[in-house]
PDB file of C-alpha atoms in Angstrom:
ATOM      1  CA  MET N   1     103.124 113.307  79.294  1.00 43.00           C
ATOM      2  CA  ASP N   2     101.763 110.602  81.632  1.00 48.00           C
ATOM      3  CA  SER N   3     104.895 108.486  81.143  1.00 48.00           C
ATOM      4  CA  ILE N   4     107.085 111.475  82.014  1.00 46.00           C
ATOM      5  CA  THR N   5     105.142 112.400  85.139  1.00 47.00           C
ATOM      6  CA  SER N   6     105.245 108.766  86.303  1.00 50.00           C
ATOM      7  CA  VAL N   7     109.050 108.984  86.404  1.00 52.00           C
ATOM      8  CA  LEU N   8     109.617 112.614  87.441  1.00 62.00           C
ATOM      9  CA  VAL N   9     107.976 112.357  90.857  1.00 71.00           C
ATOM     10  CA  PRO N  10     109.149 113.381  94.346  1.00 82.00           C
ATOM     11  CA  ILE N  11     111.763 111.224  96.079  1.00 80.00           C
ATOM     12  CA  HIS N  12     110.992 109.958  99.558  1.00 78.00           C
ATOM     13  CA  ARG N  13     113.255 111.477 102.218  1.00 79.00           C
ATOM     14  CA  GLU N  14     114.598 107.992 103.060  1.00 77.00           C
ATOM     15  CA  GLY N  15     116.259 107.979  99.647  1.00 72.00           C
ATOM     16  CA  TYR N  16     118.127 111.258  99.956  1.00 80.00           C
ATOM     17  CA  LYS N  17     121.259 109.755 101.513  1.00 79.00           C
ATOM     18  CA  PHE N  18     121.449 106.975  98.945  1.00 78.00           C
ATOM     19  CA  VAL N  19     120.993 109.271  95.957  1.00 81.00           C
ATOM     20  CA  GLY N  20     123.481 111.704  97.503  1.00 86.00           C
ATOM     21  CA  ALA N  21     126.061 108.947  98.011  1.00 84.00           C
ATOM     22  CA  PHE N  22     125.780 107.846  94.379  1.00 81.00           C
ATOM     23  CA  LEU N  23     126.094 111.463  93.205  1.00 87.00           C
ATOM     24  CA  VAL N  24     129.238 111.963  95.275  1.00 88.00           C
ATOM     25  CA  ALA N  25     130.719 108.717  93.949  1.00 86.00           C
ATOM     26  CA  THR N  26     129.957 109.800  90.380  1.00 87.00           C
ATOM     27  CA  PHE N  27     131.559 113.223  90.978  1.00 86.00           C
ATOM     28  CA  LEU N  28     134.691 111.601  92.411  1.00 87.00           C
ATOM     29  CA  LEU N  29     134.968 109.301  89.417  1.00 83.00           C
ATOM     30  CA  VAL N  30     134.830 112.333  87.123  1.00 83.00           C
ATOM     31  CA  LEU N  31     137.536 114.120  89.159  1.00 84.00           C
ATOM     32  CA  MET N  32     139.708 111.008  89.021  1.00 85.00           C
ATOM     33  CA  GLU N  33     139.200 110.802  85.258  1.00 80.00           C
ATOM     34  CA  ALA N  34     137.971 107.251  85.665  1.00 82.00           C
ATOM     35  CA  PRO N  35     137.137 105.157  82.576  1.00 85.00           C
ATOM     36  CA  TYR N  36     134.053 106.387  80.763  1.00 85.00           C
ATOM     37  CA  PHE N  37     132.085 103.172  81.350  1.00 84.00           C
ATOM     38  CA  LEU N  38     132.501 103.527  85.136  1.00 87.00           C
ATOM     39  CA  ILE N  39     131.151 107.076  85.080  1.00 85.00           C
ATOM     40  CA  VAL N  40     128.196 106.003  82.945  1.00 87.00           C
ATOM     41  CA  ALA N  41     127.531 103.070  85.278  1.00 89.00           C
ATOM     42  CA  ALA N  42     127.587 105.408  88.294  1.00 87.00           C
ATOM     43  CA  LEU N  43     125.133 107.771  86.594  1.00 89.00           C
ATOM     44  CA  ILE N  44     122.802 104.873  85.800  1.00 88.00           C
ATOM     45  CA  LEU N  45     122.942 103.657  89.414  1.00 87.00           C
ATOM     46  CA  THR N  46     122.218 107.178  90.663  1.00 87.00           C
ATOM     47  CA  ALA N  47     119.204 107.471  88.363  1.00 87.00           C
ATOM     48  CA  TRP N  48     117.951 104.024  89.382  1.00 79.00           C
ATOM     49  CA  CYS N  49     118.284 104.868  93.083  1.00 77.00           C
ATOM     50  CA  ALA N  50     116.242 108.043  92.604  1.00 84.00           C
ATOM     51  CA  TYR N  51     113.677 106.033  90.659  1.00 82.00           C
ATOM     52  CA  PHE N  52     113.485 103.369  93.383  1.00 78.00           C
ATOM     53  CA  PHE N  53     112.743 105.904  96.124  1.00 81.00           C
ATOM     54  CA  ARG N  54     110.093 107.778  94.149  1.00 88.00           C
ATOM     55  CA  ASP N  55     107.022 108.713  96.160  1.00 90.00           C
ATOM     56  CA  PRO N  56     104.138 109.677  93.855  1.00 91.00           C
ATOM     57  CA  GLU N  57     100.819 111.083  94.997  1.00 93.00           C
ATOM     58  CA  ARG N  58      97.890 108.666  94.773  1.00 93.00           C
ATOM     59  CA  VAL N  59      94.118 109.136  94.460  1.00 95.00           C
ATOM     60  CA  THR N  60      92.577 106.955  97.174  1.00 96.00           C
ATOM     61  CA  PRO N  61      88.897 105.891  96.869  1.00 94.00           C
ATOM     62  CA  VAL N  62      86.949 107.148  99.872  1.00 92.00           C
ATOM     63  CA  LYS N  63      83.972 104.965 100.691  1.00 91.00           C
ATOM     64  CA  GLU N  64      82.994 103.140 103.854  1.00 91.00           C
ATOM     65  CA  GLY N  65      84.208  99.544 103.982  1.00 92.00           C
ATOM     66  CA  LEU N  66      86.808  99.720 101.200  1.00 95.00           C
ATOM     67  CA  ILE N  67      90.185  98.045 101.718  1.00 96.00           C
ATOM     68  CA  ILE N  68      92.930  99.467  99.525  1.00 97.00           C
ATOM     69  CA  SER N  69      96.203  97.890  98.457  1.00 97.00           C
ATOM     70  CA  PRO N  70      99.063  98.872 100.782  1.00 97.00           C
ATOM     71  CA  ALA N  71     101.700  98.177  98.136  1.00 95.00           C
ATOM     72  CA  ASP N  72     102.525  98.490  94.462  1.00 95.00           C
ATOM     73  CA  GLY N  73     103.168  95.198  92.715  1.00 94.00           C
ATOM     74  CA  VAL N  74     101.724  91.968  91.398  1.00 95.00           C
ATOM     75  CA  VAL N  75      99.182  89.977  93.397  1.00 95.00           C
ATOM     76  CA  GLN N  76     101.272  86.890  94.100  1.00 92.00           C
ATOM     77  CA  SER N  77      98.650  84.787  95.837  1.00 92.00           C
ATOM     78  CA  VAL N  78      95.140  84.859  97.293  1.00 94.00           C
ATOM     79  CA  GLY N  79      94.032  82.219  99.789  1.00 92.00           C
ATOM     80  CA  SER N  80      93.247  81.306 103.379  1.00 93.00           C
ATOM     81  CA  ALA N  81      95.980  81.630 105.984  1.00 94.00           C
ATOM     82  CA  VAL N  82      96.334  82.103 109.716  1.00 94.00           C
ATOM     83  CA  PRO N  83      97.538  85.603 110.655  1.00 94.00           C
ATOM     84  CA  PRO N  84     101.003  85.957 112.240  1.00 93.00           C
ATOM     85  CA  ALA N  85     101.023  84.551 115.769  1.00 91.00           C
ATOM     86  CA  GLU N  86     102.714  87.669 117.145  1.00 92.00           C
ATOM     87  CA  LEU N  87      99.558  89.702 116.466  1.00 93.00           C
ATOM     88  CA  GLU N  88      97.477  87.392 118.714  1.00 91.00           C
ATOM     89  CA  MET N  89      94.518  87.235 116.319  1.00 93.00           C
ATOM     90  CA  GLY N  90      93.764  83.562 116.945  1.00 90.00           C
ATOM     91  CA  ASP N  91      94.082  80.469 114.772  1.00 91.00           C
ATOM     92  CA  ALA N  92      91.129  81.066 112.460  1.00 93.00           C
ATOM     93  CA  PRO N  93      92.242  81.439 108.826  1.00 94.00           C
ATOM     94  CA  ARG N  94      91.550  84.715 107.008  1.00 94.00           C
ATOM     95  CA  THR N  95      91.700  85.576 103.333  1.00 95.00           C
ATOM     96  CA  ARG N  96      95.283  86.643 102.663  1.00 96.00           C
ATOM     97  CA  VAL N  97      96.289  88.765  99.686  1.00 96.00           C
ATOM     98  CA  SER N  98     100.045  88.762  98.998  1.00 95.00           C
ATOM     99  CA  ILE N  99     101.514  91.543  96.867  1.00 95.00           C
ATOM    100  CA  PHE N 100     105.057  91.157  95.532  1.00 92.00           C
ATOM    101  CA  MET N 101     107.143  94.266  94.857  1.00 89.00           C
ATOM    102  CA  ASN N 102     110.083  93.971  92.496  1.00 86.00           C
ATOM    103  CA  VAL N 103     112.986  96.434  92.505  1.00 81.00           C
ATOM    104  CA  PHE N 104     111.239  98.657  89.945  1.00 85.00           C
ATOM    105  CA  ASP N 105     108.011  99.136  91.918  1.00 89.00           C
ATOM    106  CA  VAL N 106     107.287 102.040  94.247  1.00 89.00           C
ATOM    107  CA  HIS N 107     108.233 100.785  97.723  1.00 88.00           C
ATOM    108  CA  VAL N 108     106.366 103.291  99.877  1.00 92.00           C
ATOM    109  CA  ASN N 109     103.609 101.422 101.754  1.00 95.00           C
ATOM    110  CA  ARG N 110     100.173 102.857 102.551  1.00 96.00           C
ATOM    111  CA  ILE N 111      97.433 102.242 105.114  1.00 97.00           C
ATOM    112  CA  PRO N 112      94.749  99.924 103.626  1.00 97.00           C
ATOM    113  CA  THR N 113      91.636 101.288 105.358  1.00 96.00           C
ATOM    114  CA  ASP N 114      90.327 103.874 107.813  1.00 96.00           C
ATOM    115  CA  GLY N 115      90.664 102.865 111.441  1.00 96.00           C
ATOM    116  CA  LYS N 116      93.084 102.634 114.359  1.00 97.00           C
ATOM    117  CA  ILE N 117      96.485 100.973 114.774  1.00 97.00           C
ATOM    118  CA  ILE N 118      96.095  98.455 117.603  1.00 96.00           C
ATOM    119  CA  ARG N 119      99.358  96.540 117.729  1.00 94.00           C
ATOM    120  CA  GLN N 120     102.675  96.096 115.923  1.00 96.00           C
ATOM    121  CA  ALA N 121     105.321  93.389 116.080  1.00 94.00           C
ATOM    122  CA  TYR N 122     108.746  93.044 114.477  1.00 93.00           C
ATOM    123  CA  THR N 123     110.065  89.522 113.851  1.00 89.00           C
ATOM    124  CA  PRO N 124     113.650  88.864 112.688  1.00 86.00           C
ATOM    125  CA  GLY N 125     114.121  86.141 110.109  1.00 76.00           C
ATOM    126  CA  LYS N 126     115.582  85.020 106.814  1.00 72.00           C
ATOM    127  CA  TYR N 127     115.825  86.830 103.475  1.00 66.00           C
ATOM    128  CA  LEU N 128     114.291  84.271 101.141  1.00 66.00           C
ATOM    129  CA  ASN N 129     112.839  85.257  97.790  1.00 63.00           C
ATOM    130  CA  ALA N 130     109.699  87.206  98.767  1.00 62.00           C
ATOM    131  CA  ALA N 131     107.802  85.502  95.937  1.00 63.00           C
ATOM    132  CA  LEU N 132     107.962  82.202  97.825  1.00 65.00           C
ATOM    133  CA  ASP N 133     104.959  81.321  99.965  1.00 70.00           C
ATOM    134  CA  LYS N 134     107.132  80.334 102.940  1.00 68.00           C
ATOM    135  CA  ALA N 135     108.528  83.873 103.049  1.00 66.00           C
ATOM    136  CA  SER N 136     105.394  84.864 104.999  1.00 71.00           C
ATOM    137  CA  GLU N 137     106.546  82.733 107.934  1.00 75.00           C
ATOM    138  CA  GLU N 138     110.337  82.568 107.633  1.00 72.00           C
ATOM    139  CA  ASN N 139     111.447  86.024 106.471  1.00 80.00           C
ATOM    140  CA  GLU N 140     112.084  89.134 108.523  1.00 86.00           C
ATOM    141  CA  ARG N 141     108.795  90.986 108.890  1.00 91.00           C
ATOM    142  CA  HIS N 142     106.927  93.818 110.558  1.00 94.00           C
ATOM    143  CA  ALA N 143     103.271  93.068 111.255  1.00 96.00           C
ATOM    144  CA  LEU N 144     100.522  95.559 112.084  1.00 97.00           C
ATOM    145  CA  LEU N 145      97.034  94.979 113.458  1.00 97.00           C
ATOM    146  CA  MET N 146      94.285  97.520 112.809  1.00 97.00           C
ATOM    147  CA  GLU N 147      90.693  97.939 113.858  1.00 96.00           C
ATOM    148  CA  THR N 148      88.536  99.202 111.017  1.00 95.00           C
ATOM    149  CA  GLU N 149      85.876 101.857 111.534  1.00 93.00           C
ATOM    150  CA  SER N 150      83.279  99.076 111.665  1.00 92.00           C
ATOM    151  CA  GLY N 151      85.156  97.402 114.527  1.00 94.00           C
ATOM    152  CA  LYS N 152      86.689  94.527 112.546  1.00 95.00           C
ATOM    153  CA  GLU N 153      90.309  93.405 112.622  1.00 96.00           C
ATOM    154  CA  ILE N 154      92.631  93.642 109.627  1.00 97.00           C
ATOM    155  CA  ALA N 155      96.338  92.834 109.565  1.00 97.00           C
ATOM    156  CA  PHE N 156      99.066  93.719 107.105  1.00 96.00           C
ATOM    157  CA  VAL N 157     102.671  92.575 107.124  1.00 95.00           C
ATOM    158  CA  GLN N 158     105.798  94.080 105.571  1.00 94.00           C
ATOM    159  CA  ILE N 159     108.089  91.221 104.549  1.00 91.00           C
ATOM    160  CA  ALA N 160     111.761  91.541 103.634  1.00 85.00           C
ATOM    161  CA  GLY N 161     112.867  89.914 100.386  1.00 73.00           C
ATOM    162  CA  LEU N 162     115.964  88.427  98.798  1.00 69.00           C
ATOM    163  CA  VAL N 163     117.783  91.758  98.517  1.00 63.00           C
ATOM    164  CA  ALA N 164     115.727  93.763 101.022  1.00 55.00           C
ATOM    165  CA  ARG N 165     117.658  94.465 104.192  1.00 62.00           C
ATOM    166  CA  ARG N 166     115.651  97.172 105.883  1.00 79.00           C
ATOM    167  CA  ILE N 167     111.978  97.458 106.814  1.00 88.00           C
ATOM    168  CA  LEU N 168     110.868 100.925 107.847  1.00 89.00           C
ATOM    169  CA  CYS N 169     107.575 101.580 109.650  1.00 92.00           C
ATOM    170  CA  TRP N 170     106.556 104.838 111.292  1.00 93.00           C
ATOM    171  CA  ALA N 171     102.998 103.887 112.301  1.00 94.00           C
ATOM    172  CA  VAL N 172     102.142 104.630 115.952  1.00 94.00           C
ATOM    173  CA  ASP N 173     100.092 102.323 118.168  1.00 95.00           C
ATOM    174  CA  GLY N 174      96.749 103.835 119.137  1.00 95.00           C
ATOM    175  CA  SER N 175      96.773 106.357 116.301  1.00 95.00           C
ATOM    176  CA  ASP N 176      93.811 106.965 114.011  1.00 96.00           C
ATOM    177  CA  VAL N 177      94.748 106.528 110.358  1.00 96.00           C
ATOM    178  CA  LYS N 178      93.176 106.955 106.949  1.00 96.00           C
ATOM    179  CA  ALA N 179      93.315 104.716 103.899  1.00 96.00           C
ATOM    180  CA  GLY N 180      96.112 105.768 101.568  1.00 95.00           C
ATOM    181  CA  GLU N 181      98.295 107.399 104.203  1.00 96.00           C
ATOM    182  CA  ARG N 182     101.973 106.455 104.052  1.00 95.00           C
ATOM    183  CA  PHE N 183     103.105 104.248 106.916  1.00 95.00           C
ATOM    184  CA  GLY N 184     106.340 102.602 105.845  1.00 93.00           C
ATOM    185  CA  LEU N 185     108.853 101.549 103.226  1.00 90.00           C
ATOM    186  CA  ILE N 186     110.894  98.445 102.443  1.00 86.00           C
ATOM    187  CA  ARG N 187     114.239  98.853 100.732  1.00 76.00           C
ATOM    188  CA  PHE N 188     115.032  96.911  97.568  1.00 70.00           C
ATOM    189  CA  GLY N 189     112.465  94.239  96.688  1.00 65.00           C
ATOM    190  CA  SER N 190     109.928  92.774  99.067  1.00 83.00           C
ATOM    191  CA  ARG N 191     106.306  91.817  99.746  1.00 89.00           C
ATOM    192  CA  VAL N 192     103.253  92.879 101.738  1.00 94.00           C
ATOM    193  CA  ASP N 193     100.601  90.429 102.990  1.00 95.00           C
ATOM    194  CA  VAL N 194      97.118  91.646 103.893  1.00 97.00           C
ATOM    195  CA  TYR N 195      94.858  89.521 106.120  1.00 97.00           C
ATOM    196  CA  LEU N 196      91.365  90.758 105.326  1.00 96.00           C
ATOM    197  CA  PRO N 197      88.684  91.108 108.031  1.00 94.00           C
ATOM    198  CA  GLU N 198      86.792  87.945 108.893  1.00 91.00           C
ATOM    199  CA  GLY N 199      84.203  87.163 106.216  1.00 89.00           C
ATOM    200  CA  VAL N 200      85.695  89.577 103.651  1.00 92.00           C
ATOM    201  CA  HIS N 201      86.972  88.119 100.375  1.00 92.00           C
ATOM    202  CA  SER N 202      89.492  89.331  97.838  1.00 93.00           C
ATOM    203  CA  GLN N 203      88.432  91.718  95.079  1.00 94.00           C
ATOM    204  CA  VAL N 204      91.665  91.158  93.132  1.00 95.00           C
ATOM    205  CA  CYS N 205      93.007  88.179  91.189  1.00 93.00           C
ATOM    206  CA  VAL N 206      96.375  86.441  91.151  1.00 93.00           C
ATOM    207  CA  GLY N 207      98.588  88.069  88.534  1.00 93.00           C
ATOM    208  CA  GLN N 208      96.764  91.387  88.698  1.00 94.00           C
ATOM    209  CA  ARG N 209      98.855  94.512  89.268  1.00 95.00           C
ATOM    210  CA  ALA N 210      97.922  96.497  92.360  1.00 96.00           C
ATOM    211  CA  VAL N 211      98.614 100.171  93.002  1.00 96.00           C
ATOM    212  CA  ALA N 212      99.209 101.281  96.593  1.00 96.00           C
ATOM    213  CA  GLY N 213      96.602 103.694  97.819  1.00 96.00           C
ATOM    214  CA  GLU N 214      94.339 103.155  94.801  1.00 97.00           C
ATOM    215  CA  THR N 215      93.494  99.518  94.010  1.00 97.00           C
ATOM    216  CA  VAL N 216      90.536  98.117  95.965  1.00 96.00           C
ATOM    217  CA  ILE N 217      91.477  94.643  97.227  1.00 96.00           C
ATOM    218  CA  GLY N 218      88.493  94.077  99.541  1.00 94.00           C
ATOM    219  CA  ASN N 219      85.152  95.485 100.594  1.00 94.00           C
ATOM    220  CA  GLU N 220      83.492  94.913 103.962  1.00 92.00           C
ATOM    221  CA  LYS N 221      80.103  95.639 102.397  1.00 87.00           C
ATOM    222  CA  ILE N 222      80.340  92.885  99.770  1.00 82.00           C
ATOM    223  CA  ARG N 223      79.834  89.177 100.474  1.00 78.00           C
ATOM    224  CA  GLU N 224      81.151  87.118  97.597  1.00 76.00           C
ATOM    225  CA  LYS N 225      83.832  84.518  96.954  1.00 77.00           C
ATOM    226  CA  ASP N 226      87.392  85.478  96.077  1.00 76.00           C
ATOM    227  CA  ARG N 227      87.534  86.776  92.529  1.00 75.00           C
ATOM    228  CA  GLU N 228      89.167  84.807  89.750  1.00 78.00           C
ATOM    229  CA  GLY N 229      90.732  86.099  86.559  1.00 79.00           C
ATOM    230  CA  GLU N 230      92.361  84.931  83.361  1.00 76.00           C
ATOM    231  CA  ILE N 231      94.893  86.352  80.937  1.00 80.00           C
ATOM    232  CA  ARG N 232      93.328  87.695  77.759  1.00 80.00           C
TER     233      ARG N 232
END
């Protein structure tokens, strides 16, 4: 039952036009009596498109100081990095957690913590493989700066990938937001970087799978080094 409900979930409204276009194409192929393999291929593409734009509900932990993953995917890297210059956060390195989303992951992005949206900045760029470290600086991106409820700064960045060609963000500057709320979507494979508040370390390990709106990646109340893990 769990495997069924993980597939049969609502589709985000941004996917309606794509799913509709594939359905129309499939219907036209049937009317034209196209070869069977083309009709099957169109049906598979329609199903995949619906699967890509799925938008499941998530159970977000609610506790002061928690920082939740904004994206589904594998933790690609954890380390120190300077936040994007366009956010004007200074040159001091912060702990950065990079989460890579492949084309089979849910691509709806969620707010990582309670607080207020302070600033946003869109930067055009390349479409390198989002798994590459240099994608953080060279790829098209949309960066957001937040102030947490404790008054600290946290940044998160939507980064376009090799096949991603559209970053969507509907967050509003000055708005109060809650952890787990939907704020954007990236179409077709991408990455999200999170620059944790100063002094906060990662609670996830490289290679670990994160779930948007559920996985705790940081905690303002805990002072410890970045966590390490191993495959077992």
